[in-house]
mmCIF file with all atom_site columns, C-alpha atoms in Angstrom:
data_model
loop_
_atom_site.group_PDB
_atom_site.id
_atom_site.type_symbol
_atom_site.label_atom_id
_atom_site.label_alt_id
_atom_site.label_comp_id
_atom_site.label_asym_id
_atom_site.label_entity_id
_atom_site.label_seq_id
_atom_site.pdbx_PDB_ins_code
_atom_site.Cartn_x
_atom_site.Cartn_y
_atom_site.Cartn_z
_atom_site.occupancy
_atom_site.B_iso_or_equiv
_atom_site.pdbx_formal_charge
_atom_site.auth_seq_id
_atom_site.auth_comp_id
_atom_site.auth_asym_id
_atom_site.auth_atom_id
_atom_site.pdbx_PDB_model_num
ATOM 1  C CA . UNK T 1 1  ? -4.047  -1.953  -9.695  1.00 0.00 ? 1188 UNK T CA 1
ATOM 2  C CA . UNK T 1 2  ? -4.703  -2.872  -6.030  1.00 0.00 ? 1189 UNK T CA 1
ATOM 3  C CA . UNK T 1 3  ? -8.464  -2.266  -6.537  1.00 0.00 ? 1190 UNK T CA 1
ATOM 4  C CA . UNK T 1 4  ? -8.580  -4.459  -9.676  1.00 0.00 ? 1191 UNK T CA 1
ATOM 5  C CA . UNK T 1 5  ? -6.616  -7.128  -7.773  1.00 0.00 ? 1192 UNK T CA 1
ATOM 6  C CA . UNK T 1 6  ? -9.150  -7.100  -4.937  1.00 0.00 ? 1193 UNK T CA 1
ATOM 7  C CA . UNK T 1 7  ? -11.925 -7.342  -7.446  1.00 0.00 ? 1194 UNK T CA 1
ATOM 8  C CA . UNK T 1 8  ? -10.198 -10.429 -9.017  1.00 0.00 ? 1195 UNK T CA 1
ATOM 9  C CA . UNK T 1 9  ? -9.768  -12.055 -5.767  1.00 0.00 ? 1196 UNK T CA 1
ATOM 10 C CA . UNK T 1 10 ? -13.451 -11.522 -4.639  1.00 0.00 ? 1197 UNK T CA 1
ATOM 11 C CA . UNK T 1 11 ? -14.760 -12.800 -7.964  1.00 0.00 ? 1198 UNK T CA 1
ATOM 12 C CA . UNK T 1 12 ? -12.567 -15.923 -7.789  1.00 0.00 ? 1199 UNK T CA 1
ATOM 13 C CA . UNK T 1 13 ? -13.732 -16.488 -4.254  1.00 0.00 ? 1200 UNK T CA 1
ATOM 14 C CA . UNK T 1 14 ? -17.374 -16.187 -5.279  1.00 0.00 ? 1201 UNK T CA 1
ATOM 15 C CA . UNK T 1 15 ? -16.751 -18.568 -8.230  1.00 0.00 ? 1202 UNK T CA 1
ATOM 16 C CA . UNK T 1 16 ? -15.218 -21.188 -5.796  1.00 0.00 ? 1203 UNK T CA 1
ATOM 17 C CA . UNK T 1 17 ? -18.149 -20.795 -3.377  1.00 0.00 ? 1204 UNK T CA 1
ATOM 18 C CA . UNK T 1 18 ? -20.649 -21.235 -6.229  1.00 0.00 ? 1205 UNK T CA 1
ATOM 19 C CA . UNK T 1 19 ? -18.788 -24.311 -7.502  1.00 0.00 ? 1206 UNK T CA 1
ATOM 20 C CA . UNK T 1 20 ? -18.669 -25.650 -3.882  1.00 0.00 ? 1207 UNK T CA 1
ATOM 21 C CA . UNK T 1 21 ? -22.466 -25.345 -3.686  1.00 0.00 ? 1208 UNK T CA 1
ATOM 22 C CA . UNK T 1 22 ? -22.988 -26.944 -7.031  1.00 0.00 ? 1209 UNK T CA 1
ATOM 23 C CA . UNK T 1 23 ? -20.279 -29.663 -7.214  1.00 0.00 ? 1210 UNK T CA 1
ATOM 24 C CA . UNK T 1 24 ? -19.310 -30.338 -3.641  1.00 0.00 ? 1211 UNK T CA 1
ATOM 25 C CA . UNK T 1 25 ? -16.215 -30.235 -1.558  1.00 0.00 ? 1212 UNK T CA 1
ATOM 26 C CA . UNK T 1 26 ? -13.915 -31.796 -4.259  1.00 0.00 ? 1213 UNK T CA 1
ATOM 27 C CA . UNK T 1 27 ? -13.885 -28.286 -5.926  1.00 0.00 ? 1214 UNK T CA 1
ATOM 28 C CA . UNK T 1 28 ? -11.697 -27.100 -3.044  1.00 0.00 ? 1215 UNK T CA 1
ATOM 29 C CA . UNK T 1 29 ? -8.796  -29.334 -4.193  1.00 0.00 ? 1216 UNK T CA 1
ATOM 30 C CA . UNK T 1 30 ? -8.427  -27.249 -7.233  1.00 0.00 ? 1217 UNK T CA 1
ATOM 31 C CA . UNK T 1 31 ? -10.051 -23.943 -6.144  1.00 0.00 ? 1218 UNK T CA 1
ATOM 32 C CA . UNK T 1 32 ? -8.088  -23.169 -3.022  1.00 0.00 ? 1219 UNK T CA 1
ATOM 33 C CA . UNK T 1 33 ? -4.639  -23.710 -4.703  1.00 0.00 ? 1220 UNK T CA 1
ATOM 34 C CA . UNK T 1 34 ? -5.734  -21.558 -7.571  1.00 0.00 ? 1221 UNK T CA 1
ATOM 35 C CA . UNK T 1 35 ? -6.912  -18.838 -5.218  1.00 0.00 ? 1222 UNK T CA 1
ATOM 36 C CA . UNK T 1 36 ? -3.600  -18.835 -3.347  1.00 0.00 ? 1223 UNK T CA 1
ATOM 37 C CA . UNK T 1 37 ? -1.629  -18.742 -6.619  1.00 0.00 ? 1224 UNK T CA 1
ATOM 38 C CA . UNK T 1 38 ? -3.799  -15.775 -7.803  1.00 0.00 ? 1225 UNK T CA 1
ATOM 39 C CA . UNK T 1 39 ? -3.216  -13.950 -4.506  1.00 0.00 ? 1226 UNK T CA 1
ATOM 40 C CA . UNK T 1 40 ? 0.474   -14.492 -4.760  1.00 0.00 ? 1227 UNK T CA 1
ATOM 41 C CA . UNK T 1 41 ? 0.785   -13.304 -8.366  1.00 0.00 ? 1228 UNK T CA 1
ATOM 42 C CA . UNK T 1 42 ? -1.399  -10.203 -7.855  1.00 0.00 ? 1229 UNK T CA 1
ATOM 43 C CA . UNK T 1 43 ? 0.505   -9.248  -4.701  1.00 0.00 ? 1230 UNK T CA 1
ATOM 44 C CA . UNK T 1 44 ? 3.833   -9.550  -6.635  1.00 0.00 ? 1231 UNK T CA 1
ATOM 45 C CA . UNK T 1 45 ? 2.386   -7.347  -9.391  1.00 0.00 ? 1232 UNK T CA 1
ATOM 46 C CA . UNK T 1 46 ? 1.097   -4.717  -6.961  1.00 0.00 ? 1233 UNK T CA 1
ATOM 47 C CA . UNK T 1 47 ? 4.450   -4.571  -5.073  1.00 0.00 ? 1234 UNK T CA 1
ATOM 48 C CA . UNK T 1 48 ? 6.392   -4.297  -8.379  1.00 0.00 ? 1235 UNK T CA 1
ATOM 49 C CA . UNK T 1 49 ? 4.014   -1.527  -9.595  1.00 0.00 ? 1236 UNK T CA 1
ATOM 50 C CA . UNK T 1 50 ? 4.508   0.440   -6.433  1.00 0.00 ? 1237 UNK T CA 1
ATOM 51 C CA . UNK T 1 51 ? 8.312   0.097   -6.644  1.00 0.00 ? 1238 UNK T CA 1
ATOM 52 C CA . UNK T 1 52 ? 8.260   1.207   -10.214 1.00 0.00 ? 1239 UNK T CA 1
ATOM 53 C CA . UNK T 1 53 ? 6.131   4.290   -9.331  1.00 0.00 ? 1240 UNK T CA 1
ATOM 54 C CA . UNK T 1 54 ? 8.491   5.076   -6.352  1.00 0.00 ? 1241 UNK T CA 1
ATOM 55 C CA . UNK T 1 55 ? 11.492  4.790   -8.641  1.00 0.00 ? 1242 UNK T CA 1
ATOM 56 C CA . UNK T 1 56 ? 10.038  7.038   -11.292 1.00 0.00 ? 1243 UNK T CA 1
ATOM 57 C CA . UNK T 1 57 ? 9.038   9.660   -8.671  1.00 0.00 ? 1244 UNK T CA 1
ATOM 58 C CA . UNK T 1 58 ? 12.648  9.556   -7.244  1.00 0.00 ? 1245 UNK T CA 1
ATOM 59 C CA . UNK T 1 59 ? 14.162  9.857   -10.839 1.00 0.00 ? 1246 UNK T CA 1
ATOM 60 C CA . UNK T 1 60 ? 11.752  12.791  -11.533 1.00 0.00 ? 1247 UNK T CA 1
ATOM 61 C CA . UNK T 1 61 ? 12.973  14.611  -8.324  1.00 0.00 ? 1248 UNK T CA 1
ATOM 62 C CA . UNK T 1 62 ? 16.682  14.480  -9.450  1.00 0.00 ? 1249 UNK T CA 1
ATOM 63 C CA . UNK T 1 63 ? 17.821  17.572  -11.108 1.00 0.00 ? 1250 UNK T CA 1
ATOM 64 C CA . UNK T 1 64 ? 18.704  17.095  -14.714 1.00 0.00 ? 1251 UNK T CA 1
ATOM 65 C CA . UNK T 1 65 ? 22.119  18.114  -15.978 1.00 0.00 ? 1252 UNK T CA 1
ATOM 66 C CA . UNK T 1 66 ? 22.239  19.890  -19.342 1.00 0.00 ? 1253 UNK T CA 1
ATOM 67 C CA . UNK T 1 67 ? 24.426  18.141  -21.957 1.00 0.00 ? 1254 UNK T CA 1
ATOM 68 C CA . UNK T 1 68 ? 25.121  14.645  -22.472 1.00 0.00 ? 1255 UNK T CA 1
ATOM 69 C CA . UNK T 1 69 ? 27.686  12.277  -23.983 1.00 0.00 ? 1256 UNK T CA 1
ATOM 70 C CA . UNK T 1 70 ? 28.411  14.406  -26.948 1.00 0.00 ? 1257 UNK T CA 1
ATOM 71 C CA . UNK T 1 71 ? 27.777  17.705  -25.210 1.00 0.00 ? 1258 UNK T CA 1
ATOM 72 C CA . UNK T 1 72 ? 30.184  20.294  -26.629 1.00 0.00 ? 1259 UNK T CA 1
ATOM 73 C CA . UNK T 1 73 ? 31.396  18.157  -29.478 1.00 0.00 ? 1260 UNK T CA 1
ATOM 74 C CA . UNK T 1 74 ? 29.394  20.094  -31.978 1.00 0.00 ? 1261 UNK T CA 1
ATOM 75 C CA . UNK T 1 75 ? 29.935  23.403  -30.343 1.00 0.00 ? 1262 UNK T CA 1
ATOM 76 C CA . UNK T 1 76 ? 29.662  26.321  -32.750 1.00 0.00 ? 1263 UNK T CA 1
ATOM 77 C CA . UNK T 1 77 ? 32.853  28.375  -32.851 1.00 0.00 ? 1264 UNK T CA 1
ATOM 78 C CA . UNK T 1 78 ? 32.732  31.935  -31.678 1.00 0.00 ? 1265 UNK T CA 1
ATOM 79 C CA . UNK T 1 79 ? 32.039  34.580  -34.192 1.00 0.00 ? 1266 UNK T CA 1
ATOM 80 C CA . UNK T 1 80 ? 35.065  36.423  -35.492 1.00 0.00 ? 1267 UNK T CA 1
ATOM 81 C CA . UNK T 1 81 ? 34.753  40.086  -34.986 1.00 0.00 ? 1268 UNK T CA 1
ATOM 82 C CA . UNK T 1 82 ? 35.773  42.310  -37.909 1.00 0.00 ? 1269 UNK T CA 1
ATOM 83 C CA . UNK T 1 83 ? 39.097  44.070  -37.421 1.00 0.00 ? 1270 UNK T CA 1
ATOM 84 C CA . UNK T 1 84 ? 39.219  47.817  -38.241 1.00 0.00 ? 1271 UNK T CA 1
ATOM 85 C CA . UNK T 1 85 ? 42.160  49.744  -39.723 1.00 0.00 ? 1272 UNK T CA 1
ATOM 86 C CA . UNK T 1 86 ? 43.255  51.192  -36.279 1.00 0.00 ? 1273 UNK T CA 1
ATOM 87 C CA . UNK T 1 87 ? 43.583  47.643  -34.873 1.00 0.00 ? 1274 UNK T CA 1
ATOM 88 C CA . UNK T 1 88 ? 45.518  46.422  -37.821 1.00 0.00 ? 1275 UNK T CA 1
ATOM 89 C CA . UNK T 1 89 ? 48.042  49.158  -37.454 1.00 0.00 ? 1276 UNK T CA 1
ATOM 90 C CA . UNK T 1 90 ? 48.928  47.954  -33.868 1.00 0.00 ? 1277 UNK T CA 1
ATOM 91 C CA . UNK T 1 91 ? 49.920  44.469  -35.149 1.00 0.00 ? 1278 UNK T CA 1
#
């Protein structure tokens, strides 16, 4: 993202320089504010992307806890063991 932002800024600067050579100094009235706005938008996008990546890395480092909101709600009951005759006699 940062490399592509640098490429966009360089290409925009070259376009302003070319327009300056062809049309004169009045191009700077539009070109320089457009370049500054582009730099601000791209810098904001790069910072947001780095924050998102850092947040995802931090979330991946946290241990996951098994279960969730409905954990145990649908728990399968324990199997009933068959009772033999000797155990029935004790009851």
